[in-house]
Tab-separated table of C-alpha atoms and ligand atoms in Angstrom:
chain	number	residue	atom	x	y	z
W	1	ASP	CA	-0.640	-29.364	-7.088
W	2	ALA	CA	-3.100	-26.438	-6.058
W	3	PRO	CA	-5.360	-24.814	-8.243
W	4	LYS	CA	-3.948	-21.349	-9.601
W	5	PRO	CA	-7.420	-19.859	-11.030
W	6	LEU	CA	-5.689	-16.587	-11.693
W	7	LEU	CA	-3.096	-18.059	-14.037
W	8	GLY	CA	-2.632	-15.709	-17.212
W	9	LYS	CA	-3.729	-12.784	-14.444
W	10	LYS	CA	-0.705	-10.147	-14.357
W	11	ALA	CA	-0.425	-8.256	-10.378
W	12	ILE	CA	1.337	-5.638	-9.412
W	13	VAL	CA	1.535	-5.270	-5.210
W	14	THR	CA	3.383	-2.064	-3.255
W	15	SER	CA	4.614	-3.017	0.195
W	16	GLY	CA	6.499	-1.216	2.956
W	17	PRO	CA	7.210	2.234	3.948
W	18	THR	CA	8.736	4.906	1.625
W	19	PHE	CA	12.309	6.686	2.442
W	20	GLU	CA	12.685	9.876	1.623
W	21	PRO	CA	16.166	11.361	2.218
W	22	ILE	CA	16.386	14.734	4.149
W	23	ASP	CA	20.239	14.477	3.682
W	24	PRO	CA	22.648	11.358	3.092
W	25	VAL	CA	21.887	9.873	6.454
W	26	ARG	CA	18.528	11.062	7.318
W	27	PHE	CA	15.052	10.412	5.942
W	28	ILE	CA	11.101	10.934	6.175
W	29	ALA	CA	9.396	7.982	6.749
W	30	ASN	CA	5.693	6.069	7.323
W	31	ARG	CA	5.703	3.252	9.828
W	32	SER	CA	5.046	-0.600	7.788
W	33	SER	CA	6.720	-3.731	8.434
W	34	GLY	CA	5.318	-4.641	4.630
W	35	LYS	CA	3.842	-7.950	6.166
W	36	GLN	CA	0.516	-7.502	4.802
W	37	GLY	CA	1.704	-5.954	1.306
W	38	HIS	CA	4.491	-9.056	1.200
W	39	ALA	CA	2.084	-11.679	2.399
W	40	ILE	CA	-0.417	-10.917	-0.286
W	41	ALA	CA	1.999	-10.535	-3.334
W	42	GLU	CA	2.402	-14.350	-2.214
W	43	SER	CA	-0.998	-15.458	-1.837
W	44	LEU	CA	-1.811	-14.030	-5.779
W	45	ALA	CA	1.225	-15.597	-7.145
W	46	GLN	CA	0.038	-19.079	-5.080
W	47	ALA	CA	-3.321	-18.765	-7.152
W	48	GLY	CA	-1.470	-18.185	-10.038
W	49	ALA	CA	-0.912	-14.554	-10.671
W	50	ASP	CA	1.995	-13.496	-12.707
W	51	VAL	CA	3.206	-11.230	-9.426
W	52	THR	CA	5.443	-7.901	-9.436
W	53	LEU	CA	5.903	-6.790	-6.165
W	54	VAL	CA	7.422	-3.143	-5.956
W	55	SER	CA	8.322	-2.597	-2.155
W	56	GLY	CA	10.186	0.063	-0.350
W	57	PRO	CA	12.871	-0.858	2.076
W	58	VAL	CA	12.017	-3.771	4.667
W	59	SER	CA	13.391	-6.609	6.866
W	60	LEU	CA	11.464	-9.332	5.703
W	61	PRO	CA	12.473	-12.612	3.830
W	62	ASP	CA	11.558	-11.878	-0.300
W	63	PRO	CA	8.211	-13.929	-0.892
W	64	ALA	CA	8.326	-16.752	-2.965
W	65	GLY	CA	7.453	-16.746	-7.052
W	66	VAL	CA	7.325	-13.091	-7.007
W	67	THR	CA	9.284	-10.431	-9.498
W	68	LEU	CA	10.751	-8.112	-6.486
W	69	VAL	CA	11.711	-4.777	-7.733
W	70	ARG	CA	13.492	-2.859	-4.410
W	71	VAL	CA	12.910	1.179	-4.420
W	72	GLU	CA	13.404	3.661	-1.428
W	73	THR	CA	11.360	6.836	-1.960
W	74	ALA	CA	7.834	7.336	-3.723
W	75	ARG	CA	9.244	8.746	-6.616
W	76	GLU	CA	10.535	5.027	-7.807
W	77	MET	CA	7.733	3.887	-6.628
W	78	LEU	CA	5.535	5.414	-8.785
W	79	ALA	CA	7.986	4.671	-11.491
W	80	ALA	CA	8.629	0.905	-10.496
W	81	VAL	CA	4.514	0.272	-10.778
W	82	THR	CA	4.159	2.296	-14.197
W	83	ASN	CA	6.802	0.180	-15.533
W	84	ALA	CA	5.079	-3.301	-14.769
W	85	LEU	CA	1.822	-1.798	-16.181
W	86	PRO	CA	-0.446	-3.624	-17.619
W	87	ALA	CA	-1.849	-5.285	-15.174
W	88	ASP	CA	-4.643	-6.829	-14.400
W	89	ILE	CA	-4.721	-6.532	-10.357
W	90	ALA	CA	-2.894	-3.591	-8.568
W	91	VAL	CA	-2.979	-3.452	-4.559
W	92	PHE	CA	-1.590	-0.813	-2.858
W	93	ALA	CA	-0.217	-1.982	0.454
W	94	ALA	CA	2.600	0.314	0.528
W	95	ALA	CA	2.934	2.969	3.145
W	96	VAL	CA	3.936	6.019	1.090
W	97	ALA	CA	5.377	9.018	2.755
W	98	ASP	CA	3.418	11.879	2.112
W	99	TRP	CA	6.220	14.649	2.288
W	100	ARG	CA	9.704	14.538	0.968
W	101	ALA	CA	12.499	17.103	1.053
W	102	ALA	CA	12.247	19.966	-1.580
W	103	ASP	CA	16.021	19.694	-1.007
W	104	ALA	CA	17.574	17.090	0.429
W	105	ALA	CA	21.118	17.886	1.196
W	106	ASP	CA	24.006	16.006	-0.637
W	107	GLN	CA	26.486	16.246	2.563
W	108	LYS	CA	25.346	15.620	6.378
W	109	MET	CA	23.453	18.489	7.535
W	110	LYS	CA	24.688	20.050	11.085
W	111	LYS	CA	23.518	21.407	13.784
W	112	ASP	CA	23.975	25.318	13.963
W	113	GLY	CA	23.414	26.194	17.685
W	114	SER	CA	20.267	27.828	17.058
W	115	GLY	CA	17.862	25.195	18.625
W	116	VAL	CA	15.944	25.013	15.719
W	117	ILE	CA	16.080	23.944	12.039
W	118	ALA	CA	16.688	27.141	9.247
W	119	ASP	CA	14.844	25.422	6.646
W	120	LEU	CA	13.619	22.326	6.102
W	121	LYS	CA	10.846	22.379	2.938
W	122	LEU	CA	8.601	19.788	1.926
W	123	LEU	CA	7.181	18.508	-1.150
W	124	GLU	CA	3.979	16.666	-1.434
W	125	ASN	CA	4.416	13.232	-3.125
W	126	PRO	CA	2.963	11.708	-6.224
W	127	ASP	CA	0.117	9.478	-4.486
W	128	ILE	CA	0.617	6.037	-6.130
W	129	LEU	CA	-2.924	4.574	-5.966
W	130	ALA	CA	-4.539	7.530	-7.231
W	131	THR	CA	-2.128	7.823	-10.279
W	132	ILE	CA	-2.713	4.468	-11.543
W	133	SER	CA	-6.522	4.303	-10.738
W	134	ALA	CA	-6.953	7.468	-13.389
W	135	SER	CA	-4.395	6.246	-15.650
W	136	GLY	CA	-6.937	5.411	-18.683
W	137	PRO	CA	-6.170	2.762	-20.596
W	138	THR	CA	-3.609	1.162	-18.745
W	139	ARG	CA	-5.251	1.257	-15.937
W	140	PRO	CA	-5.720	-2.369	-14.331
W	141	ALA	CA	-9.138	-3.641	-14.171
W	142	LEU	CA	-9.052	-3.985	-10.199
W	143	VAL	CA	-7.348	-1.735	-8.309
W	144	ILE	CA	-7.096	-1.865	-4.698
W	145	GLY	CA	-6.266	0.321	-1.829
W	146	PHE	CA	-5.656	0.180	2.278
W	147	ALA	CA	-6.791	2.535	4.173
W	148	ALA	CA	-5.106	3.138	8.155
W	149	GLU	CA	-7.501	4.676	10.158
W	150	THR	CA	-7.578	5.067	13.998
W	151	GLN	CA	-11.276	6.183	13.711
W	152	ASN	CA	-14.750	5.939	12.055
W	153	VAL	CA	-12.622	3.349	10.108
W	154	ALA	CA	-15.534	2.476	7.067
W	155	GLU	CA	-16.949	5.623	6.829
W	156	HIS	CA	-13.557	7.615	6.028
W	157	ALA	CA	-12.483	4.561	3.792
W	158	ARG	CA	-15.434	4.589	2.164
W	159	ALA	CA	-14.977	8.486	1.083
W	160	LYS	CA	-11.167	7.594	0.509
W	161	ARG	CA	-12.742	4.975	-2.229
W	162	THR	CA	-14.427	7.669	-4.405
W	163	ARG	CA	-11.705	10.237	-3.490
W	164	LYS	CA	-8.866	8.183	-5.050
W	165	GLY	CA	-10.783	6.583	-7.233
W	166	CYS	CA	-10.304	2.979	-6.886
W	167	ASP	CA	-12.641	-0.079	-6.712
W	168	TRP	CA	-12.105	-1.647	-3.642
W	169	ILE	CA	-10.412	-0.498	0.090
W	170	LEU	CA	-9.401	-2.597	2.494
W	171	ALA	CA	-10.097	-0.496	5.499
W	172	ASN	CA	-7.774	-1.218	8.947
W	173	ASP	CA	-7.812	0.070	12.105
W	174	VAL	CA	-4.554	0.974	13.514
W	175	ALA	CA	-5.354	2.997	16.438
W	176	PRO	CA	-2.763	2.258	18.512
W	177	ASP	CA	-3.951	-0.178	20.969
W	178	THR	CA	-4.897	-2.400	17.775
W	179	GLY	CA	-0.982	-3.574	17.506
W	180	THR	CA	-1.955	-3.699	14.119
W	181	PHE	CA	1.677	-1.708	13.201
W	182	GLY	CA	4.334	-4.454	12.739
W	183	GLY	CA	1.830	-7.104	14.365
W	184	ASP	CA	0.789	-10.280	12.600
W	185	GLN	CA	-2.641	-9.319	13.080
W	186	ASN	CA	-4.676	-7.391	10.999
W	187	GLU	CA	-9.068	-6.645	11.190
W	188	ILE	CA	-10.308	-5.625	7.284
W	189	CYS	CA	-13.408	-4.116	6.647
W	190	LEU	CA	-13.336	-4.543	3.009
W	191	ILE	CA	-15.160	-1.576	1.378
W	192	THR	CA	-16.355	-2.887	-2.415
W	193	ASP	CA	-19.022	0.367	-3.391
W	194	ASP	CA	-20.996	3.352	-1.840
W	195	ASP	CA	-23.437	1.146	0.196
W	196	GLU	CA	-22.783	0.396	3.717
W	197	LYS	CA	-24.859	-2.096	3.398
W	198	THR	CA	-22.245	-4.320	1.397
W	199	ASP	CA	-19.391	-3.558	3.902
W	200	GLU	CA	-17.642	-6.744	4.247
W	201	ARG	CA	-16.477	-7.492	7.936
W	202	TRP	CA	-14.099	-9.957	8.070
W	203	PRO	CA	-12.842	-11.769	11.364
W	204	ARG	CA	-9.525	-10.429	12.972
W	205	GLN	CA	-6.908	-12.640	11.862
W	206	SER	CA	-3.262	-13.491	10.749
W	207	LYS	CA	-2.084	-10.538	7.715
W	208	THR	CA	-1.620	-14.475	5.504
W	209	GLY	CA	-5.136	-14.928	6.846
W	210	VAL	CA	-6.106	-11.412	5.119
W	211	ALA	CA	-3.670	-11.651	2.235
W	212	ARG	CA	-5.655	-15.480	1.239
W	213	MET	CA	-9.248	-13.774	1.883
W	214	LEU	CA	-8.173	-11.057	-0.351
W	215	THR	CA	-6.924	-13.642	-3.017
W	216	ALA	CA	-10.048	-15.734	-2.889
W	217	ARG	CA	-11.865	-12.267	-3.307
W	218	ILE	CA	-10.535	-11.416	-6.186
W	219	ILE	CA	-10.453	-14.951	-7.742
W	220	ASP	CA	-14.395	-14.394	-7.125
W	221	HIS	CA	-14.166	-11.157	-8.895
W	222	PHE	CA	-12.831	-12.602	-11.798
W	223	ALA	CA	-14.675	-15.389	-12.019
H	1	C5P	O1	-4.104	8.738	1.937
H	1	C5P	P1	-3.422	7.516	2.471
H	1	C5P	O2	-2.496	7.626	2.470
H	1	C5P	O3	-4.330	7.190	3.826
H	1	C5P	O4	-4.142	6.062	1.493
H	1	C5P	C1	-3.664	5.272	1.550
H	1	C5P	C2	-3.559	4.003	0.276
H	1	C5P	O5	-3.279	5.004	-0.630
H	1	C5P	C3	-3.058	2.994	0.704
H	1	C5P	O6	-3.219	1.878	-0.710
H	1	C5P	C4	-1.716	3.476	0.037
H	1	C5P	O7	-0.673	2.072	-0.445
H	1	C5P	C5	-1.980	4.511	-1.135
H	1	C5P	N1	-0.946	5.509	-1.470
H	1	C5P	C6	-0.553	5.660	-2.796
H	1	C5P	N2	0.600	6.518	-2.563
H	1	C5P	C7	0.368	7.563	-1.860
H	1	C5P	C8	-0.228	7.564	-0.384
H	1	C5P	C9	-1.230	6.544	-0.472
H	1	C5P	O8	-0.219	4.828	-3.385
H	1	C5P	N3	1.621	8.913	-1.710
């Protein structure tokens, strides 16, 4: 049997996009395949962690050995994460939609011939990573976020780590020419503090490879 260094540790992982309804047939979403988050959930479970995966809509097989909670919206995702607390480790890999329609229509909206949408008011969604990072006594010991950037990746990610109040940030370059979105490969820079000298640049590798490296890094952290 494989060693289980994370036995006794509880982990929460978010994955996939969120869908924010505009009306019964339309929604706002972000690009996300869920591949990276699902791979992390599975890898943590293989290392012995008790994993709750909170996932938005994806077309991926359910990862082995995790408790899967399916959600659609950011607010449902936050509720599911909160419900899964307490935890030792939280990894926020979901691409949460930043906005939702203020008043989603009950019936399909019709084009009125004017050429414009009369009124689509958007509200900001809760920031799940920031909320859980500031959750006081129930805050997981290790809170990890992602920063998908298209330029100055490490610099923007370092600022994001401070702003969100999380412990680690996995920064990745999602510029269109990198093929990261929907692809199987990812190139990560792990940021664990404010000092850029401690940035860890990981080789470009598969999303499962990234998941395994992150799991190994988490095992080290708790050792
Ligand atoms: O602010 P930005 O979306 O770039 O931050 C990315 C990180 O924050 C990711 O870890 C993502 O899962 C998390 N996030 C979140 N809730 C939001 C927005 C982002 O948990 N509403």
